[in-house]
PDB file of C-alpha atoms in Angstrom:
ATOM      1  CA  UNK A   1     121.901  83.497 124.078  1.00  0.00           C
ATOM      2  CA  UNK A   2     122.792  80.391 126.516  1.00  0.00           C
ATOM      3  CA  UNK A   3     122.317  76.898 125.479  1.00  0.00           C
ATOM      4  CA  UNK A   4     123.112  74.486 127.967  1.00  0.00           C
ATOM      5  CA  UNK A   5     126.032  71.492 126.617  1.00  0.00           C
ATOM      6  CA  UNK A   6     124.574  68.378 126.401  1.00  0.00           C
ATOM      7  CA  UNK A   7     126.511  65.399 127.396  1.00  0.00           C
ATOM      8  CA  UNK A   8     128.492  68.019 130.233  1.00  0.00           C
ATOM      9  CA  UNK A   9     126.801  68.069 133.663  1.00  0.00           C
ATOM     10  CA  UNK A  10     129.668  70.355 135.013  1.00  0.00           C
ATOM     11  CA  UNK A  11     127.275  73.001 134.177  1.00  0.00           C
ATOM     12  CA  UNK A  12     128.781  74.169 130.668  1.00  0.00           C
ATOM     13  CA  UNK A  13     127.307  76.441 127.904  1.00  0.00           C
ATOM     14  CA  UNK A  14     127.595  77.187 124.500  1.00  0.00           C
ATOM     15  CA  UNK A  15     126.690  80.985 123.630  1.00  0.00           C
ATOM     16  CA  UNK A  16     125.718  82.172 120.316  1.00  0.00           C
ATOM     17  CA  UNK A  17     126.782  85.879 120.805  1.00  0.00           C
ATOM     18  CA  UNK A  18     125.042  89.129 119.072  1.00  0.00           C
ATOM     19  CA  UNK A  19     126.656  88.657 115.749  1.00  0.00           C
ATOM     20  CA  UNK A  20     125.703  84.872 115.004  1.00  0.00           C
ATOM     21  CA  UNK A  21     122.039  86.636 115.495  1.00  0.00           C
ATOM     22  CA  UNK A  22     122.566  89.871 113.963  1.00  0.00           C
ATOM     23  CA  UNK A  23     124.229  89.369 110.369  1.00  0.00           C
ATOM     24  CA  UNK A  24     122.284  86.497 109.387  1.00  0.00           C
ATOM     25  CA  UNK A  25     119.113  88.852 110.799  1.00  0.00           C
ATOM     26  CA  UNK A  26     119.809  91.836 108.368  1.00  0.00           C
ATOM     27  CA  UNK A  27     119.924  89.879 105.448  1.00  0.00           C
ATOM     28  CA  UNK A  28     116.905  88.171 106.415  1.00  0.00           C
ATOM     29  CA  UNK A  29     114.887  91.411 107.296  1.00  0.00           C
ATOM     30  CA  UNK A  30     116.136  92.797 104.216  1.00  0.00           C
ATOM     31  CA  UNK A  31     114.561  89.775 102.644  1.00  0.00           C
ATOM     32  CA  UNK A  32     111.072  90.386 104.647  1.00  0.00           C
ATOM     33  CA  UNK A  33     111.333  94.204 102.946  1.00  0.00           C
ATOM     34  CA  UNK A  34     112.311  92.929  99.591  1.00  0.00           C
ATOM     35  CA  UNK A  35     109.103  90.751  99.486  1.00  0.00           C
ATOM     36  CA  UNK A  36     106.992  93.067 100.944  1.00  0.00           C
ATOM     37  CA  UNK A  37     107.804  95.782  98.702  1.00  0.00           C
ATOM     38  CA  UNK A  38     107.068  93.420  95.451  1.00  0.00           C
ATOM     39  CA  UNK A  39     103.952  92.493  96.766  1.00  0.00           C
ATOM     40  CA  UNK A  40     102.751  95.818  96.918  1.00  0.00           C
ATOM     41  CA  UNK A  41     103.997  97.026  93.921  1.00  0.00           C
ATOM     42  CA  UNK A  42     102.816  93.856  91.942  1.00  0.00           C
ATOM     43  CA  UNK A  43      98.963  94.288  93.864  1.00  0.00           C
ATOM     44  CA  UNK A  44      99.317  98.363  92.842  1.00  0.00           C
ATOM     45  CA  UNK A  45      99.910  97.693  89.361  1.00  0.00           C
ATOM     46  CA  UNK A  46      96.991  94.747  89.629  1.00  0.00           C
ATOM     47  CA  UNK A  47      94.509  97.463  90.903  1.00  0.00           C
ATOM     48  CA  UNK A  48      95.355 100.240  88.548  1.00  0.00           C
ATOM     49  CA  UNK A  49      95.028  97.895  85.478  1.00  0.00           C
ATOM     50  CA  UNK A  50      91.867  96.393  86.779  1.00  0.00           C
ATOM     51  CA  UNK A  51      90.569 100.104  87.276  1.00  0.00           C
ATOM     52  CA  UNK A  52      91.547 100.955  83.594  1.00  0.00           C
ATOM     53  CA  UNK A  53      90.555  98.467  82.173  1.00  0.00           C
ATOM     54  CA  UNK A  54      86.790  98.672  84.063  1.00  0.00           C
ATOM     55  CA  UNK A  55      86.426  95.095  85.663  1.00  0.00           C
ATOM     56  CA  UNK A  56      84.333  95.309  88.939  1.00  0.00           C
ATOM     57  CA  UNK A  57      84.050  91.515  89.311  1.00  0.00           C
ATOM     58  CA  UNK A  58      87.792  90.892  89.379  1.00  0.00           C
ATOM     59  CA  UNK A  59      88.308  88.234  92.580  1.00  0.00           C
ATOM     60  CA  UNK A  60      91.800  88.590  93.914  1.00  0.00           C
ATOM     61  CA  UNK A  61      91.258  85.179  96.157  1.00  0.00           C
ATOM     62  CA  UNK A  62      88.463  83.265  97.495  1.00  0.00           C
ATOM     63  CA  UNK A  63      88.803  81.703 101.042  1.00  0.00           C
ATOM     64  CA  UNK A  64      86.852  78.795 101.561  1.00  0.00           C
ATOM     65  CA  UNK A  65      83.508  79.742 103.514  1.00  0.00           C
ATOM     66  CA  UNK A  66      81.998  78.258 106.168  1.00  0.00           C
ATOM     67  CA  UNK A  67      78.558  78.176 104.024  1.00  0.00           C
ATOM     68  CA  UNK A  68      79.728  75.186 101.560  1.00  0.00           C
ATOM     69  CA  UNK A  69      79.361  71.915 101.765  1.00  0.00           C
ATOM     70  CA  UNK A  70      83.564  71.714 102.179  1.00  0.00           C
ATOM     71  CA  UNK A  71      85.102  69.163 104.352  1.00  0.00           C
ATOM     72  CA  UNK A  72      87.666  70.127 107.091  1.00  0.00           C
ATOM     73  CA  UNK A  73      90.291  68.269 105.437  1.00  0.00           C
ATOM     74  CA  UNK A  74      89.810  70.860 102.138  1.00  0.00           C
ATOM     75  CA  UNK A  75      89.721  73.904 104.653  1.00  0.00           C
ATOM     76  CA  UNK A  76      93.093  72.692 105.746  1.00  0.00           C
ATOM     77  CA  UNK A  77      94.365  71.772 102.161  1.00  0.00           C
ATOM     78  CA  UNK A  78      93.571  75.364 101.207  1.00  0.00           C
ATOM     79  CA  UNK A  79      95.386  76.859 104.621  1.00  0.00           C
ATOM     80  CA  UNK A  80      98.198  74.551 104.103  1.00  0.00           C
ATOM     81  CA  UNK A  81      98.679  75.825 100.398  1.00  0.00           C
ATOM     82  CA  UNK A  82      98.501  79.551 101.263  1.00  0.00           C
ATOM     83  CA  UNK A  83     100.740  79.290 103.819  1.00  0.00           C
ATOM     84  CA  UNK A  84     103.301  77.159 101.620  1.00  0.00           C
ATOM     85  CA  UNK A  85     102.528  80.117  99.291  1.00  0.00           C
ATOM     86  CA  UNK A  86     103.082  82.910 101.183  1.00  0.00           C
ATOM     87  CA  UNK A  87     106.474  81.274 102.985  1.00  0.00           C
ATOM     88  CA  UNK A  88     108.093  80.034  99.300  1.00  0.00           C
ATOM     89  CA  UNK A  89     106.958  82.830  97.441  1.00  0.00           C
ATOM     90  CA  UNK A  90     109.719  85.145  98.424  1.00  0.00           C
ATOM     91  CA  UNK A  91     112.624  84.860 100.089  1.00  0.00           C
ATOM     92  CA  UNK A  92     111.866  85.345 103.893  1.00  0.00           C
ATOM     93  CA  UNK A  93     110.869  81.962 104.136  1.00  0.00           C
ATOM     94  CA  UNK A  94     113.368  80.094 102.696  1.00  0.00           C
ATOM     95  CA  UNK A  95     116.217  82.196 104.182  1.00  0.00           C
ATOM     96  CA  UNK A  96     114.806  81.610 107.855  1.00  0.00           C
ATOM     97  CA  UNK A  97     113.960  78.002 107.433  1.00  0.00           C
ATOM     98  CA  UNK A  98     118.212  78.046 106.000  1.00  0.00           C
ATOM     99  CA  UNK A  99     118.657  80.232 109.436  1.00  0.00           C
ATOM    100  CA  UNK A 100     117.254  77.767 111.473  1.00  0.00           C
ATOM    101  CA  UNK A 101     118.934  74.463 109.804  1.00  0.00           C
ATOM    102  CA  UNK A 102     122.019  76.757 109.897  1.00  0.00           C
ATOM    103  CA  UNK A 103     121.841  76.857 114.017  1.00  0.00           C
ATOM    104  CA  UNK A 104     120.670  73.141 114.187  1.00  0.00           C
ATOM    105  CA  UNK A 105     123.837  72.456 112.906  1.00  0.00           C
ATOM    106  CA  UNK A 106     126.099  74.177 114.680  1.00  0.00           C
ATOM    107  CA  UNK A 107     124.968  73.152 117.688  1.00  0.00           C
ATOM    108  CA  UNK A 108     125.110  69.464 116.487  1.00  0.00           C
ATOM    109  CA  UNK A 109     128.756  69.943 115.741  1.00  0.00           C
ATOM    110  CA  UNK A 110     129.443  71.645 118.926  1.00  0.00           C
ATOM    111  CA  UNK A 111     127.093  68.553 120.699  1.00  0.00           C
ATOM    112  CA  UNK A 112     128.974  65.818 118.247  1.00  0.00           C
ATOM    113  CA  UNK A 113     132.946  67.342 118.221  1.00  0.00           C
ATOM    114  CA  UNK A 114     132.769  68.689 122.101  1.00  0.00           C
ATOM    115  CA  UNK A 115     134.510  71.486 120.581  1.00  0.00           C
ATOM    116  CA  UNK A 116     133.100  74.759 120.431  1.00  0.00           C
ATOM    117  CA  UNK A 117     132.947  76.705 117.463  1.00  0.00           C
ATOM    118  CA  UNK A 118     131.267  80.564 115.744  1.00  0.00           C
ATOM    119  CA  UNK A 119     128.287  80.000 114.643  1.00  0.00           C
ATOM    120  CA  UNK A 120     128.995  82.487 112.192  1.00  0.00           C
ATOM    121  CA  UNK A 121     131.124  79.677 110.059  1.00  0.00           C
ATOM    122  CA  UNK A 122     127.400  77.934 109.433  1.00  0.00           C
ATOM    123  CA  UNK A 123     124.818  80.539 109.284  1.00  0.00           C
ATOM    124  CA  UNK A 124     126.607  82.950 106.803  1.00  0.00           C
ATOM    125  CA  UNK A 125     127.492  80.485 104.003  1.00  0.00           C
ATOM    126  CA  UNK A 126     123.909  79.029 104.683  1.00  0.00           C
ATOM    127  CA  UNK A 127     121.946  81.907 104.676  1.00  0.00           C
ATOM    128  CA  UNK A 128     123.935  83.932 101.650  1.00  0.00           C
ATOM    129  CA  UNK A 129     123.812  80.480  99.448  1.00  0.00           C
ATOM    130  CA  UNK A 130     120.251  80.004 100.148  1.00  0.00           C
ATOM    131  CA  UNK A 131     119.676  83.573  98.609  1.00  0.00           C
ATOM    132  CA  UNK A 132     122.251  83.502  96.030  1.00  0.00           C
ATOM    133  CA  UNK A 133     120.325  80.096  95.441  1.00  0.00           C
ATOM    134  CA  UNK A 134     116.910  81.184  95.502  1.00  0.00           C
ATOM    135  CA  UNK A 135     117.975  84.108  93.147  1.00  0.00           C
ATOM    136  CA  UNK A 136     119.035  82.298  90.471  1.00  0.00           C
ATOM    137  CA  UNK A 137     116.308  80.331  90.413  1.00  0.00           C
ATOM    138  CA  UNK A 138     114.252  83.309  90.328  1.00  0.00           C
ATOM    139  CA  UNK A 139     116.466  85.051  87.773  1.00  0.00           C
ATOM    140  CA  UNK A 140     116.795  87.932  90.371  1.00  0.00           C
ATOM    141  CA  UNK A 141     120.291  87.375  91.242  1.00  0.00           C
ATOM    142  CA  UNK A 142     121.429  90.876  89.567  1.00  0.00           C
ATOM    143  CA  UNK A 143     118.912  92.947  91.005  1.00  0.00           C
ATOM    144  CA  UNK A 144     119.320  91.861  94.341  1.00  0.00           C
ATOM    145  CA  UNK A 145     123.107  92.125  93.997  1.00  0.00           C
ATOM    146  CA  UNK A 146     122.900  95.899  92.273  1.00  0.00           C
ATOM    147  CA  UNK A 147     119.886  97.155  94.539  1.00  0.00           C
ATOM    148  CA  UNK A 148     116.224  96.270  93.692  1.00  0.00           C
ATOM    149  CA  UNK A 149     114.880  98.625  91.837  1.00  0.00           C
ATOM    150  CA  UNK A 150     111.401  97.650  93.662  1.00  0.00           C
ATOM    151  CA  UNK A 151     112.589  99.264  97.132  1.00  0.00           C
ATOM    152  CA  UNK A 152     112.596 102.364  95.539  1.00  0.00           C
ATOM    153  CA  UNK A 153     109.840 101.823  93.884  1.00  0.00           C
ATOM    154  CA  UNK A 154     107.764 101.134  96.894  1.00  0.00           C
ATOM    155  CA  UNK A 155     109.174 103.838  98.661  1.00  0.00           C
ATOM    156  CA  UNK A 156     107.309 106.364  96.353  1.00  0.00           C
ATOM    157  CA  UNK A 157     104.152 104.529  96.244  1.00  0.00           C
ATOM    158  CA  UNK A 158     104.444 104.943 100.477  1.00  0.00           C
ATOM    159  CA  UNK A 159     105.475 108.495 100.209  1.00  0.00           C
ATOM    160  CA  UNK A 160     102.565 109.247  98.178  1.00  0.00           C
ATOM    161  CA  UNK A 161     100.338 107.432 100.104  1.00  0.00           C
ATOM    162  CA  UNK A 162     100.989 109.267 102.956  1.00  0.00           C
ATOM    163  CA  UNK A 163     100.127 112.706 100.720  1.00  0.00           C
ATOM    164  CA  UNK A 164      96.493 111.746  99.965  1.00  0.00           C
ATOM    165  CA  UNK A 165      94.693 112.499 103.185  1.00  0.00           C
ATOM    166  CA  UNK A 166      96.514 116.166 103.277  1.00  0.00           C
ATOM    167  CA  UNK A 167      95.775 116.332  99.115  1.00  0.00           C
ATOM    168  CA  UNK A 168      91.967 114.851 100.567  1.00  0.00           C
ATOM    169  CA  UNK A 169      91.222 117.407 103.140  1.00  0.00           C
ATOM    170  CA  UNK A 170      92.934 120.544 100.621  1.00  0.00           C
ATOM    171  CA  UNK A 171      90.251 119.383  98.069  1.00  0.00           C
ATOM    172  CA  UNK A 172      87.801 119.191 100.719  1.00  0.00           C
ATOM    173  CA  UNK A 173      88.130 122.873 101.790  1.00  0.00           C
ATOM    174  CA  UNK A 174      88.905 124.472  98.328  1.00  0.00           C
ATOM    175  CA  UNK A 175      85.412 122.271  97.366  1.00  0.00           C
ATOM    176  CA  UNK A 176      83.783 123.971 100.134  1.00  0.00           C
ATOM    177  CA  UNK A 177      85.041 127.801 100.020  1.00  0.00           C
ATOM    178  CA  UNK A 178      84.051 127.337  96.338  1.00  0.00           C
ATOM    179  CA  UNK A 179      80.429 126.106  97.493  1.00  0.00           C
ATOM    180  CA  UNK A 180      80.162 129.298  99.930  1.00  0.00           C
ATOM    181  CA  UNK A 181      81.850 131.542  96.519  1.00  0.00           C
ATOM    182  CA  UNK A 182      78.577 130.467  94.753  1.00  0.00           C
ATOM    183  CA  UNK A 183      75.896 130.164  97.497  1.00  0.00           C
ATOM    184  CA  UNK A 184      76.738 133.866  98.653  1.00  0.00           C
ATOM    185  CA  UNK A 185      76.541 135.113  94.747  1.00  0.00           C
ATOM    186  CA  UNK A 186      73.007 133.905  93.825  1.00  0.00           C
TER     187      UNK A 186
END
């Protein structure tokens, strides 16, 4: 990636190269995983107790409708607070907002100093202490630094998920040949 130097009309550039893009993105993709994979494991284990337990009128959210008497300015109040919720509720948020500041940055010491430097020196300390940070907030820090036991957890739920149509259409014949079995005795 090319970003033209400011203050240099020689035509100059400063280049952030694969790697300033490509470590901070792993981590930050394996943050995107990480959240998705609690979120379905924390709605899974939400539907199967609500389907124990017998609740039908269970309301996971409620987005404002159209129908009430609501003003625009609670429509957005509502938008505004689901997307602060869905962006600080993990870590994919915070670790690309860190990203971001992280390249802001280093090109204002490259813009200040005149002197170009890796971008990797700002947006690897950034990004790891902003998940080492949010971690230990989150009392997380071990699990994401052994391997979350979620991922795997996740990864069965999927696996099985992708069984049920094939488990669905083997019930659905052995249902039928048994319907013919008793049709043709009678």
């Amino acid at each position: 990636l090319v970003l033209p130097m400011s203050r240099d009309f020689r035509g100059n550039f400063a280049m952030i190269g694969l790697g300033e893009i490509l470590i901070p993105g792993l981590l930050i993709s394996f943050a995107a995983r990480y959240d998705g994979a609690r979120m379905l494991v924390k709605k899974c284990s939400q539907t199967s107790r609500i389907a124990s337990s017998g609740a039908n009128d269970v309301e996971f959210g409620s987005m404002p409708s159209q129908v009430d008497s609501q003003t625009k300015e609670t429509q957005l109040l509502y938008y505004m607070g689901r997307m602060k919720k869905v962006l600080f509720k993990g870590y994919f948020g915070p670790l690309t907002i860190s990203y971001t500041i992280a390249l802001l940055a280093a090109y204002l010491v490259d813009w200040l100093t005149g002197v170009t430097q890796a971008t990797l020196l700002y947006t690897v300390p950034i990004c790891l202490g902003t998940a080492g940070f949010v971690g230990a907030l989150r009392r997380e820090l071990s699990e994401l630094w052994l391997g979350p036991r979620v991922l795997t957890k996740a990864n069965r739920m999927v696996a099985v998920a992708d069984k049920i149509p094939e488990l669905r259409s083997a019930a659905a014949t052995e249902a039928n040949n048994n319907l013919a079995e008793t049709t043709s005795v009678a």
